[in-house]
Amino acid sequence: MEHVSGLFKWLYEIGNVLAKLIYLHVLWVLFTCLGLGVFGFFPATTALFSVIHKSIERKMEESIFRTFYSTYKSQFLKANGFGLMITALGLFLYWDISISKQVIQSAFLHVILLVFCFLYFITVLYFYPVFARYQLKGFQYIKQAFFIAISRPFETIAMILCLLILYYVFVFVPVLYVFMGAAMVAYPVMWFAMRAFMGIERKKS
């Protein structure tokens, strides 16, 4: 009987986690659409990471919806400012890579650009977790995300591996992406980022 009750408890906890992932994904989609897509994506993503951050730290003082909505509203302009800047930088790097590949055709320059693209990618991975955890000013968010990404290689590699695994999961089971994709991507990124944050904070203290 104890084994059966333990099994039901395990199934209940799994069901509860899946329900939260679906709910967070639905909120992310709705609030992204609320901002007309382009202007809703960045604050909705910021709100998603904020909820997951508080959930991991067990500091959810309000409901998921209230936390999501209040973060979305309060960070709307700031999140869009950073988001558009990060997107513009990504497009610039993509443009440079295309020119290097098709016109310049310099192997050395191409490798340099690929290194910059990788550094850009891992900085973006940490940007939203940093934004959710710390109160910084301006470009300090990007600077902090970059330094944490390169100073905690284990967590950074773990994030990338998780994203690769999720990519193949979504390819073979696309229904998961449709119903809980955003939350499934954000949760492991935030979880490993938290390990990196705590490791750095312990060293400083």
GROMACS .gro file of C-alpha atoms in nm:
model
  205
    1MET     CA    1   0.000   0.000   0.000
    2GLU     CA    2   0.280   0.237   0.083
    3HIS     CA    3   0.434   0.159  -0.256
    4VAL     CA    4   0.103   0.237  -0.428
    5SER     CA    5   0.054   0.562  -0.236
    6GLY     CA    6   0.414   0.659  -0.317
    7LEU     CA    7   0.348   0.590  -0.686
    8PHE     CA    8   0.034   0.807  -0.684
    9LYS     CA    9   0.224   1.086  -0.510
   10TRP     CA   10   0.498   1.064  -0.776
   11LEU     CA   11   0.240   1.072  -1.057
   12TYR     CA   12   0.062   1.365  -0.892
   13GLU     CA   13   0.386   1.563  -0.868
   14ILE     CA   14   0.468   1.494  -1.234
   15GLY     CA   15   0.116   1.599  -1.334
   16ASN     CA   16   0.149   1.916  -1.127
   17VAL     CA   17   0.481   2.006  -1.294
   18LEU     CA   18   0.337   1.942  -1.642
   19ALA     CA   19   0.031   2.153  -1.562
   20LYS     CA   20   0.252   2.443  -1.450
   21LEU     CA   21   0.466   2.416  -1.764
   22ILE     CA   22   0.155   2.424  -1.984
   23TYR     CA   23   0.011   2.717  -1.789
   24LEU     CA   24   0.334   2.918  -1.813
   25HIS     CA   25   0.361   2.846  -2.185
   26VAL     CA   26   0.002   2.958  -2.241
   27LEU     CA   27   0.067   3.280  -2.047
   28TRP     CA   28   0.383   3.340  -2.251
   29VAL     CA   29   0.194   3.294  -2.580
   30LEU     CA   30  -0.100   3.512  -2.470
   31PHE     CA   31   0.115   3.799  -2.345
   32THR     CA   32   0.340   3.777  -2.651
   33CYS     CA   33   0.029   3.819  -2.866
   34LEU     CA   34  -0.093   4.096  -2.636
   35GLY     CA   35   0.216   4.295  -2.729
   36LEU     CA   36   0.150   4.232  -3.100
   37GLY     CA   37   0.419   3.966  -3.119
   38VAL     CA   38   0.736   4.170  -3.160
   39PHE     CA   39   0.675   4.401  -2.863
   40GLY     CA   40   0.524   4.127  -2.649
   41PHE     CA   41   0.792   3.861  -2.692
   42PHE     CA   42   1.064   4.024  -2.481
   43PRO     CA   43   0.855   4.130  -2.178
   44ALA     CA   44   0.669   3.795  -2.187
   45THR     CA   45   1.003   3.611  -2.186
   46THR     CA   46   1.123   3.832  -1.901
   47ALA     CA   47   0.807   3.752  -1.704
   48LEU     CA   48   0.847   3.379  -1.777
   49PHE     CA   49   1.200   3.372  -1.637
   50SER     CA   50   1.095   3.582  -1.338
   51VAL     CA   51   0.822   3.333  -1.244
   52ILE     CA   52   1.056   3.035  -1.286
   53HIS     CA   53   1.327   3.209  -1.083
   54LYS     CA   54   1.088   3.272  -0.794
   55SER     CA   55   0.952   2.919  -0.822
   56ILE     CA   56   1.301   2.765  -0.798
   57GLU     CA   57   1.382   2.987  -0.499
   58ARG     CA   58   1.036   2.913  -0.350
   59LYS     CA   59   0.965   3.286  -0.320
   60MET     CA   60   0.630   3.294  -0.498
   61GLU     CA   61   0.443   3.544  -0.281
   62GLU     CA   62   0.162   3.585  -0.536
   63SER     CA   63  -0.009   3.359  -0.787
   64ILE     CA   64   0.172   3.268  -1.109
   65PHE     CA   65  -0.060   3.492  -1.310
   66ARG     CA   66  -0.013   3.796  -1.084
   67THR     CA   67   0.365   3.754  -1.080
   68PHE     CA   68   0.373   3.710  -1.457
   69TYR     CA   69   0.145   4.006  -1.525
   70SER     CA   70   0.316   4.244  -1.281
   71THR     CA   71   0.660   4.165  -1.426
   72TYR     CA   72   0.531   4.197  -1.783
   73LYS     CA   73   0.379   4.537  -1.710
   74SER     CA   74   0.663   4.683  -1.502
   75GLN     CA   75   0.943   4.563  -1.734
   76PHE     CA   76   0.764   4.619  -2.067
   77LEU     CA   77   0.974   4.912  -2.192
   78LYS     CA   78   1.303   4.797  -2.040
   79ALA     CA   79   1.267   4.441  -2.173
   80ASN     CA   80   1.181   4.567  -2.522
   81GLY     CA   81   1.478   4.804  -2.521
   82PHE     CA   82   1.724   4.529  -2.437
   83GLY     CA   83   1.545   4.275  -2.656
   84LEU     CA   84   1.555   4.491  -2.967
   85MET     CA   85   1.921   4.576  -2.905
   86ILE     CA   86   2.013   4.208  -2.863
   87THR     CA   87   1.817   4.118  -3.177
   88ALA     CA   88   1.987   4.393  -3.378
   89LEU     CA   89   2.330   4.268  -3.266
   90GLY     CA   90   2.234   3.911  -3.361
   91LEU     CA   91   2.120   4.022  -3.707
   92PHE     CA   92   2.442   4.219  -3.750
   93LEU     CA   93   2.652   3.911  -3.668
   94TYR     CA   94   2.441   3.698  -3.903
   95TRP     CA   95   2.493   3.955  -4.180
   96ASP     CA   96   2.869   3.956  -4.114
   97ILE     CA   97   2.881   3.574  -4.127
   98SER     CA   98   2.692   3.575  -4.458
   99ILE     CA   99   2.928   3.832  -4.612
  100SER     CA  100   3.233   3.647  -4.480
  101LYS     CA  101   3.111   3.318  -4.627
  102GLN     CA  102   2.995   3.445  -4.966
  103VAL     CA  103   3.219   3.746  -5.041
  104ILE     CA  104   3.534   3.767  -4.830
  105GLN     CA  105   3.591   3.390  -4.800
  106SER     CA  106   3.864   3.423  -4.538
  107ALA     CA  107   3.888   3.117  -4.313
  108PHE     CA  108   4.060   3.314  -4.036
  109LEU     CA  109   3.799   3.592  -4.036
  110HIS     CA  110   3.519   3.337  -4.050
  111VAL     CA  111   3.652   3.156  -3.742
  112ILE     CA  112   3.680   3.489  -3.556
  113LEU     CA  113   3.319   3.570  -3.643
  114LEU     CA  114   3.205   3.224  -3.532
  115VAL     CA  115   3.377   3.278  -3.196
  116PHE     CA  116   3.193   3.611  -3.160
  117CYS     CA  117   2.865   3.438  -3.249
  118PHE     CA  118   2.925   3.172  -2.983
  119LEU     CA  119   3.004   3.436  -2.719
  120TYR     CA  120   2.691   3.624  -2.824
  121PHE     CA  121   2.482   3.307  -2.794
  122ILE     CA  122   2.599   3.213  -2.444
  123THR     CA  123   2.559   3.574  -2.327
  124VAL     CA  124   2.197   3.573  -2.448
  125LEU     CA  125   2.142   3.242  -2.264
  126TYR     CA  126   2.230   3.410  -1.935
  127PHE     CA  127   2.074   3.747  -2.006
  128TYR     CA  128   1.717   3.670  -1.897
  129PRO     CA  129   1.822   3.475  -1.585
  130VAL     CA  130   2.047   3.770  -1.487
  131PHE     CA  131   1.762   4.012  -1.561
  132ALA     CA  132   1.530   3.807  -1.338
  133ARG     CA  133   1.770   3.779  -1.043
  134TYR     CA  134   1.965   4.103  -1.021
  135GLN     CA  135   1.887   4.473  -1.008
  136LEU     CA  136   2.149   4.632  -1.232
  137LYS     CA  137   2.182   4.936  -1.454
  138GLY     CA  138   2.191   4.953  -1.833
  139PHE     CA  139   2.462   4.749  -2.002
  140GLN     CA  140   2.561   4.589  -1.670
  141TYR     CA  141   2.302   4.318  -1.742
  142ILE     CA  142   2.479   4.219  -2.064
  143LYS     CA  143   2.824   4.253  -1.903
  144GLN     CA  144   2.721   4.037  -1.608
  145ALA     CA  145   2.563   3.775  -1.834
  146PHE     CA  146   2.882   3.757  -2.043
  147PHE     CA  147   3.118   3.720  -1.747
  148ILE     CA  148   2.902   3.454  -1.579
  149ALA     CA  149   2.875   3.260  -1.908
  150ILE     CA  150   3.254   3.237  -1.951
  151SER     CA  151   3.339   3.196  -1.581
  152ARG     CA  152   3.099   2.902  -1.528
  153PRO     CA  153   3.173   2.671  -1.825
  154PHE     CA  154   3.007   2.363  -1.668
  155GLU     CA  155   2.669   2.531  -1.635
  156THR     CA  156   2.703   2.694  -1.978
  157ILE     CA  157   2.779   2.360  -2.148
  158ALA     CA  158   2.493   2.196  -1.955
  159MET     CA  159   2.253   2.463  -2.085
  160ILE     CA  160   2.363   2.405  -2.444
  161LEU     CA  161   2.330   2.026  -2.409
  162CYS     CA  162   1.980   2.066  -2.261
  163LEU     CA  163   1.878   2.288  -2.552
  164LEU     CA  164   2.014   2.033  -2.803
  165ILE     CA  165   1.821   1.753  -2.631
  166LEU     CA  166   1.504   1.962  -2.626
  167TYR     CA  167   1.547   2.041  -2.994
  168TYR     CA  168   1.538   1.671  -3.083
  169VAL     CA  169   1.253   1.609  -2.838
  170PHE     CA  170   1.049   1.882  -3.008
  171VAL     CA  171   1.134   1.742  -3.354
  172PHE     CA  172   1.010   1.395  -3.261
  173VAL     CA  173   0.724   1.508  -3.032
  174PRO     CA  174   0.618   1.850  -3.170
  175VAL     CA  175   0.304   1.854  -2.955
  176LEU     CA  176   0.527   1.925  -2.654
  177TYR     CA  177   0.658   2.239  -2.823
  178VAL     CA  178   0.305   2.353  -2.905
  179PHE     CA  179   0.171   2.313  -2.551
  180MET     CA  180   0.471   2.381  -2.326
  181GLY     CA  181   0.772   2.470  -2.543
  182ALA     CA  182   0.862   2.809  -2.394
  183ALA     CA  183   0.851   2.686  -2.035
  184MET     CA  184   1.043   2.366  -2.118
  185VAL     CA  185   1.323   2.575  -2.268
  186ALA     CA  186   1.329   2.843  -1.998
  187TYR     CA  187   1.322   2.610  -1.696
  188PRO     CA  188   1.655   2.425  -1.748
  189VAL     CA  189   1.824   2.748  -1.860
  190MET     CA  190   1.711   2.920  -1.539
  191TRP     CA  191   1.798   2.617  -1.325
  192PHE     CA  192   2.158   2.593  -1.448
  193ALA     CA  193   2.192   2.972  -1.436
  194MET     CA  194   2.088   2.959  -1.069
  195ARG     CA  195   2.364   2.706  -1.001
  196ALA     CA  196   2.611   2.943  -1.166
  197PHE     CA  197   2.480   3.242  -0.967
  198MET     CA  198   2.497   3.060  -0.635
  199GLY     CA  199   2.847   2.933  -0.707
  200ILE     CA  200   2.970   3.286  -0.782
  201GLU     CA  201   2.783   3.435  -0.485
  202ARG     CA  202   2.934   3.176  -0.249
  203LYS     CA  203   3.286   3.265  -0.368
  204LYS     CA  204   3.220   3.635  -0.316
  205SER     CA  205   3.083   3.583   0.034
   0.00000   0.00000   0.00000
